[in-house]
Amino acid sequence: MGLLEDRLSRRDFLVSSAAALAASLAARAEAQAPAVAAKADPFRFGIIGSGGQGRGALMNAALRIPGVSFTAVCDIRDDNRTEGLKVAGAQAKGFVDYRDFLDKAEVDAVIIATPLSTHSQIAIAAFDAGKHVFCEKTMARSIDECKAMLRAQKRAGKLLQIGHHLRYSPLYAHAKNFIASGVIGRIVNVKAQWNRHGDWRRPEPKGAFDFGKWGYSTPSQLFNWRLYQQFSGGLMTELASHQTDVMNWVLNATPTAITGVGGLDYYKDGRTVYDNVHVVYEYPDGIKFSYESLTANQQSPYGEAYEMIQGDKGTLVLSNVPKSRGLLFMEPKAQGPEWAQFAGKTEVNGQTAVTLDAARSPGQSVRIPGQDVFVAEGAKSTYQLELEDFIQCVRTGKQPFCNGEVGIRSATPALVALEAMQKQTRIAIPSDFYEA
């Protein structure tokens, strides 16, 4: 056999082997996937906080799940509550005060999508009322509040899930398995950013709003609570906590120390959270994770938000904004996997990258780690996937993949980073910071 014939034969073998493996994985997924009931069992959600994230992301995602309905909508703002009730439908009741909601609403579980500073008090009240809780990230405004939520959950014997939805991304799950296979070698460094170009300020609606009753001293604090330290951790809790959570998951570890510097340098409009942050997380085994988030520039070759995981054999870049994609760059001296020569490729800044494709052909699916949840790439949003997991866990008693223990491990680095930036110093993180 000649050299050309040998190459063609080897290529055919690799392609056919990959196809056989794909078929095997698909068959296994189909065998393991839970049977779909002819008629979905009803599940009643209530939501506290029906603003942009609560209504636009979570309610709409939940209502795509068979059997799900919203029987109650609570928001202190009349406009948000009215719009939330429109999404929920005629069967839903509206509430202004979450305490009235918890006393009267007939629900199987509660979604909390309120300002960060209120997460803990509302979640604890919900547990005391005997409700399961899905709470948006970040878990709470302080480590003590996170711990109080966990203690309340355990007292109540109910479930808590935190909304770090990238854990339910087929691309990120695929990438984690890819890294574990050793393709990029030993991880030595991580870089990430989530940069935007905008003031992060939302328009303030006209009309009368009783902001003082709820602890807001100005209308701006009510409508733009993310811009004030009293209610928000700013870029660290609204953006960075997603990416720290991904790194905790990929590295199977949590930061042991954090150094940070930030500033309020560009926007002089009364906000009190930083408009730029720069943090270095120290992980075990000498891994450093450098992070930045800006509000006055969003340009990069990989999109405004990405994670770059550097190993001694290669680098993997994952991006979720503005689109989902993975790129593999091999080190010059490293020998790439044999399948890489047949994989899709793209050019980035003069370098050739192998595209990490989590897409699956018809009949194939990706298993979400820790749960009997199978999804086709692109078929469902990560918001829908995380809510499907939560509903399944409420029904079966399993712990959610992103439970409260995961939530505190992702919240703590964001909250310690804020302190490190304020003090412009390095802060070591004791292990008990991550425990209730």
PDB file of C-alpha atoms in Angstrom, residues 4-5 25 31 59 70 111 134 183 186 230 268 286 300 303 327-328 431:
ATOM      1  CA  LEU A   4      -1.400   8.162  -0.110  1.00  0.00           C
ATOM      2  CA  GLU A   5      -3.479   4.987   0.183  1.00  0.00           C
ATOM      3  CA  LEU A  25     -23.098   7.905  22.710  1.00  0.00           C
ATOM      4  CA  ALA A  31     -31.312   4.592  26.864  1.00  0.00           C
ATOM      5  CA  MET A  59     -40.401  33.229  33.036  1.00  0.00           C
ATOM      6  CA  PHE A  70     -47.030  30.665  36.859  1.00  0.00           C
ATOM      7  CA  ILE A 111     -38.138  31.959  41.655  1.00  0.00           C
ATOM      8  CA  PHE A 134     -34.601  28.937  42.638  1.00  0.00           C
ATOM      9  CA  VAL A 183      -5.666  17.550  25.209  1.00  0.00           C
ATOM     10  CA  ARG A 186      -1.629  20.562  32.629  1.00  0.00           C
ATOM     11  CA  GLN A 230     -25.654  49.076  48.993  1.00  0.00           C
ATOM     12  CA  LYS A 268     -19.123  60.332  36.915  1.00  0.00           C
ATOM     13  CA  GLY A 286      -0.050  27.461  41.321  1.00  0.00           C
ATOM     14  CA  SER A 300     -11.280  41.494  21.571  1.00  0.00           C
ATOM     15  CA  GLY A 303     -15.941  38.576  21.791  1.00  0.00           C
ATOM     16  CA  LEU A 327     -11.356  27.409  19.961  1.00  0.00           C
ATOM     17  CA  LEU A 328      -8.336  25.150  20.477  1.00  0.00           C
ATOM     18  CA  SER A 431     -11.707  27.275  53.656  1.00  0.00           C
TER      19      SER A 431
END
